[in-house]
């Protein structure tokens, strides 16, 4: 990986539309915000609050649930925004698939036997945030 989060040998997605095209073809796929697959393979995943060792990589699903009846880009924007706070100069979003071996403390899937599918340009997270703010009601708890 270079400093821009581009992973060699896999597509680098530059828009929500690019990500949507990938999700329509490859399923199931997940997003992870980290220093990348090489860094993740070198260390064990831990729950930061408890210190517990996790049996797999913590990810967020990009493949929508069957009940989702809105545009795919809306799902993707919401999913990217859920963990966008993890993005930093050292951490970037990337797409992967693998076998679910459990759930993390926030009920997120934990993956093993992962395959890297693509990296996501940091600008896509900005686009996701704009889409999220435009099409959702952040903070509305239904009361």
mmCIF file of C-alpha atoms in Angstrom:
data_model
loop_
_atom_site.group_PDB
_atom_site.id
_atom_site.type_symbol
_atom_site.label_atom_id
_atom_site.label_comp_id
_atom_site.label_asym_id
_atom_site.label_seq_id
_atom_site.Cartn_x
_atom_site.Cartn_y
_atom_site.Cartn_z
ATOM 1 C CA UNK A 1 0.000 0.000 0.000
ATOM 2 C CA UNK A 2 1.186 3.526 -0.647
ATOM 3 C CA UNK A 3 0.292 6.630 1.341
ATOM 4 C CA UNK A 4 -2.952 7.118 -0.612
ATOM 5 C CA UNK A 5 -4.424 3.757 0.369
ATOM 6 C CA UNK A 6 -3.997 2.231 -3.090
ATOM 7 C CA UNK A 7 -3.422 -1.520 -2.873
ATOM 8 C CA UNK A 8 -1.347 -3.013 -5.685
ATOM 9 C CA UNK A 9 -3.043 -5.518 -7.957
ATOM 10 C CA UNK A 10 -6.663 -4.671 -7.096
ATOM 11 C CA UNK A 11 -9.055 -1.992 -8.378
ATOM 12 C CA UNK A 12 -8.998 1.415 -6.672
ATOM 13 C CA UNK A 13 -12.578 2.686 -6.497
ATOM 14 C CA UNK A 14 -13.063 6.418 -6.909
ATOM 15 C CA UNK A 15 -16.844 6.906 -6.522
ATOM 16 C CA UNK A 16 -19.930 5.460 -4.866
ATOM 17 C CA UNK A 17 -21.055 4.451 -8.355
ATOM 18 C CA UNK A 18 -17.840 2.418 -8.808
ATOM 19 C CA UNK A 19 -18.411 0.744 -5.443
ATOM 20 C CA UNK A 20 -22.042 0.003 -6.351
ATOM 21 C CA UNK A 21 -20.944 -1.655 -9.598
ATOM 22 C CA UNK A 22 -18.566 -3.894 -7.655
ATOM 23 C CA UNK A 23 -21.214 -4.839 -5.062
ATOM 24 C CA UNK A 24 -23.650 -5.763 -7.842
ATOM 25 C CA UNK A 25 -21.104 -8.254 -9.216
ATOM 26 C CA UNK A 26 -19.343 -9.628 -6.122
ATOM 27 C CA UNK A 27 -21.288 -10.767 -3.064
ATOM 28 C CA UNK A 28 -20.993 -10.778 -0.145
ATOM 29 C CA UNK A 29 -18.443 -8.020 0.343
ATOM 30 C CA UNK A 30 -17.410 -5.979 3.345
ATOM 31 C CA UNK A 31 -15.465 -2.817 4.126
ATOM 32 C CA UNK A 32 -12.657 -2.473 6.623
ATOM 33 C CA UNK A 33 -10.878 0.693 7.711
ATOM 34 C CA UNK A 34 -7.278 -0.173 8.582
ATOM 35 C CA UNK A 35 -3.662 0.146 7.487
ATOM 36 C CA UNK A 36 -4.441 -2.567 4.923
ATOM 37 C CA UNK A 37 -4.393 -6.337 4.579
ATOM 38 C CA UNK A 38 -0.648 -6.774 5.088
ATOM 39 C CA UNK A 39 -0.725 -4.822 8.352
ATOM 40 C CA UNK A 40 -3.849 -6.698 9.481
ATOM 41 C CA UNK A 41 -2.211 -10.074 8.822
ATOM 42 C CA UNK A 42 0.771 -9.104 10.984
ATOM 43 C CA UNK A 43 -1.240 -8.473 14.166
ATOM 44 C CA UNK A 44 -4.149 -10.046 16.027
ATOM 45 C CA UNK A 45 -7.435 -8.143 16.092
ATOM 46 C CA UNK A 46 -8.547 -7.036 19.530
ATOM 47 C CA UNK A 47 -11.603 -5.386 20.983
ATOM 48 C CA UNK A 48 -10.102 -2.092 22.150
ATOM 49 C CA UNK A 49 -12.455 -1.630 25.114
ATOM 50 C CA UNK A 50 -12.132 -5.095 26.674
ATOM 51 C CA UNK A 51 -8.764 -6.169 25.305
ATOM 52 C CA UNK A 52 -10.313 -9.464 24.172
ATOM 53 C CA UNK A 53 -8.721 -11.193 21.198
ATOM 54 C CA UNK A 54 -11.129 -11.393 18.247
ATOM 55 C CA UNK A 55 -11.261 -14.528 16.071
ATOM 56 C CA UNK A 56 -11.337 -12.522 12.826
ATOM 57 C CA UNK A 57 -11.194 -9.087 11.218
ATOM 58 C CA UNK A 58 -13.949 -6.654 12.180
ATOM 59 C CA UNK A 59 -15.810 -5.512 9.054
ATOM 60 C CA UNK A 60 -18.982 -3.743 7.960
ATOM 61 C CA UNK A 61 -21.243 -5.303 5.277
ATOM 62 C CA UNK A 62 -21.445 -3.616 1.894
ATOM 63 C CA UNK A 63 -23.871 -6.169 0.455
ATOM 64 C CA UNK A 64 -27.354 -4.928 1.397
ATOM 65 C CA UNK A 65 -29.802 -6.989 3.397
ATOM 66 C CA UNK A 66 -32.767 -8.445 1.473
ATOM 67 C CA UNK A 67 -35.176 -6.025 3.184
ATOM 68 C CA UNK A 68 -33.328 -2.946 1.869
ATOM 69 C CA UNK A 69 -35.667 -1.269 -0.637
ATOM 70 C CA UNK A 70 -33.706 1.886 -1.379
ATOM 71 C CA UNK A 71 -30.914 2.623 -3.840
ATOM 72 C CA UNK A 72 -27.723 0.622 -3.388
ATOM 73 C CA UNK A 73 -25.708 3.862 -3.175
ATOM 74 C CA UNK A 74 -27.752 4.852 -0.109
ATOM 75 C CA UNK A 75 -26.863 1.574 1.656
ATOM 76 C CA UNK A 76 -23.205 2.017 0.748
ATOM 77 C CA UNK A 77 -23.156 5.603 2.000
ATOM 78 C CA UNK A 78 -24.665 4.538 5.313
ATOM 79 C CA UNK A 79 -22.271 1.625 5.744
ATOM 80 C CA UNK A 80 -19.194 3.714 4.934
ATOM 81 C CA UNK A 81 -20.303 6.471 7.303
ATOM 82 C CA UNK A 82 -20.730 4.036 10.214
ATOM 83 C CA UNK A 83 -16.971 3.558 10.465
ATOM 84 C CA UNK A 84 -15.644 6.646 8.676
ATOM 85 C CA UNK A 85 -14.348 7.944 12.022
ATOM 86 C CA UNK A 86 -11.681 5.218 11.777
ATOM 87 C CA UNK A 87 -10.189 6.806 8.659
ATOM 88 C CA UNK A 88 -6.869 8.540 9.282
ATOM 89 C CA UNK A 89 -3.654 9.162 7.369
ATOM 90 C CA UNK A 90 -2.618 5.615 8.356
ATOM 91 C CA UNK A 91 -6.019 3.948 7.879
ATOM 92 C CA UNK A 92 -8.141 3.721 4.745
ATOM 93 C CA UNK A 93 -11.216 1.805 3.555
ATOM 94 C CA UNK A 94 -10.790 -1.363 1.537
ATOM 95 C CA UNK A 95 -13.171 -4.051 0.274
ATOM 96 C CA UNK A 96 -12.808 -7.711 1.133
ATOM 97 C CA UNK A 97 -14.676 -10.959 1.356
ATOM 98 C CA UNK A 98 -14.198 -13.982 3.546
ATOM 99 C CA UNK A 99 -15.806 -16.427 5.956
ATOM 100 C CA UNK A 100 -17.788 -15.101 8.932
ATOM 101 C CA UNK A 101 -16.551 -16.755 12.146
ATOM 102 C CA UNK A 102 -18.401 -14.666 14.683
ATOM 103 C CA UNK A 103 -19.632 -11.240 15.664
ATOM 104 C CA UNK A 104 -17.732 -8.450 17.366
ATOM 105 C CA UNK A 105 -18.872 -6.379 20.337
ATOM 106 C CA UNK A 106 -20.918 -4.076 18.069
ATOM 107 C CA UNK A 107 -22.449 -7.120 16.347
ATOM 108 C CA UNK A 108 -20.219 -6.563 13.310
ATOM 109 C CA UNK A 109 -19.132 -9.612 11.290
ATOM 110 C CA UNK A 110 -15.686 -11.039 11.999
ATOM 111 C CA UNK A 111 -13.973 -12.534 8.925
ATOM 112 C CA UNK A 112 -11.221 -15.098 8.318
ATOM 113 C CA UNK A 113 -9.821 -16.510 5.075
ATOM 114 C CA UNK A 114 -10.148 -13.054 3.566
ATOM 115 C CA UNK A 115 -9.603 -11.998 -0.018
ATOM 116 C CA UNK A 116 -8.842 -8.395 -0.934
ATOM 117 C CA UNK A 117 -11.232 -7.121 -3.607
ATOM 118 C CA UNK A 118 -10.461 -3.387 -3.929
ATOM 119 C CA UNK A 119 -9.306 -0.254 -2.170
ATOM 120 C CA UNK A 120 -11.612 2.738 -1.768
ATOM 121 C CA UNK A 121 -10.368 6.239 -2.407
ATOM 122 C CA UNK A 122 -10.681 8.559 0.581
ATOM 123 C CA UNK A 123 -12.811 10.899 -1.545
ATOM 124 C CA UNK A 124 -15.507 8.193 -1.706
ATOM 125 C CA UNK A 125 -15.986 8.511 2.053
ATOM 126 C CA UNK A 126 -16.554 12.257 1.558
ATOM 127 C CA UNK A 127 -19.085 11.479 -1.182
ATOM 128 C CA UNK A 128 -20.755 8.959 1.137
ATOM 129 C CA UNK A 129 -21.019 11.578 3.904
ATOM 130 C CA UNK A 130 -22.655 14.047 1.516
ATOM 131 C CA UNK A 131 -25.096 11.383 0.313
ATOM 132 C CA UNK A 132 -25.835 10.262 3.868
ATOM 133 C CA UNK A 133 -26.624 13.819 4.999
ATOM 134 C CA UNK A 134 -28.849 14.379 1.959
ATOM 135 C CA UNK A 135 -30.940 11.179 2.017
ATOM 136 C CA UNK A 136 -31.108 10.137 5.679
ATOM 137 C CA UNK A 137 -32.263 11.710 8.909
ATOM 138 C CA UNK A 138 -29.175 11.268 11.106
ATOM 139 C CA UNK A 139 -30.051 11.080 14.779
ATOM 140 C CA UNK A 140 -33.770 10.404 14.218
ATOM 141 C CA UNK A 141 -34.654 7.651 16.668
ATOM 142 C CA UNK A 142 -38.328 7.404 15.626
ATOM 143 C CA UNK A 143 -39.792 9.101 18.674
#
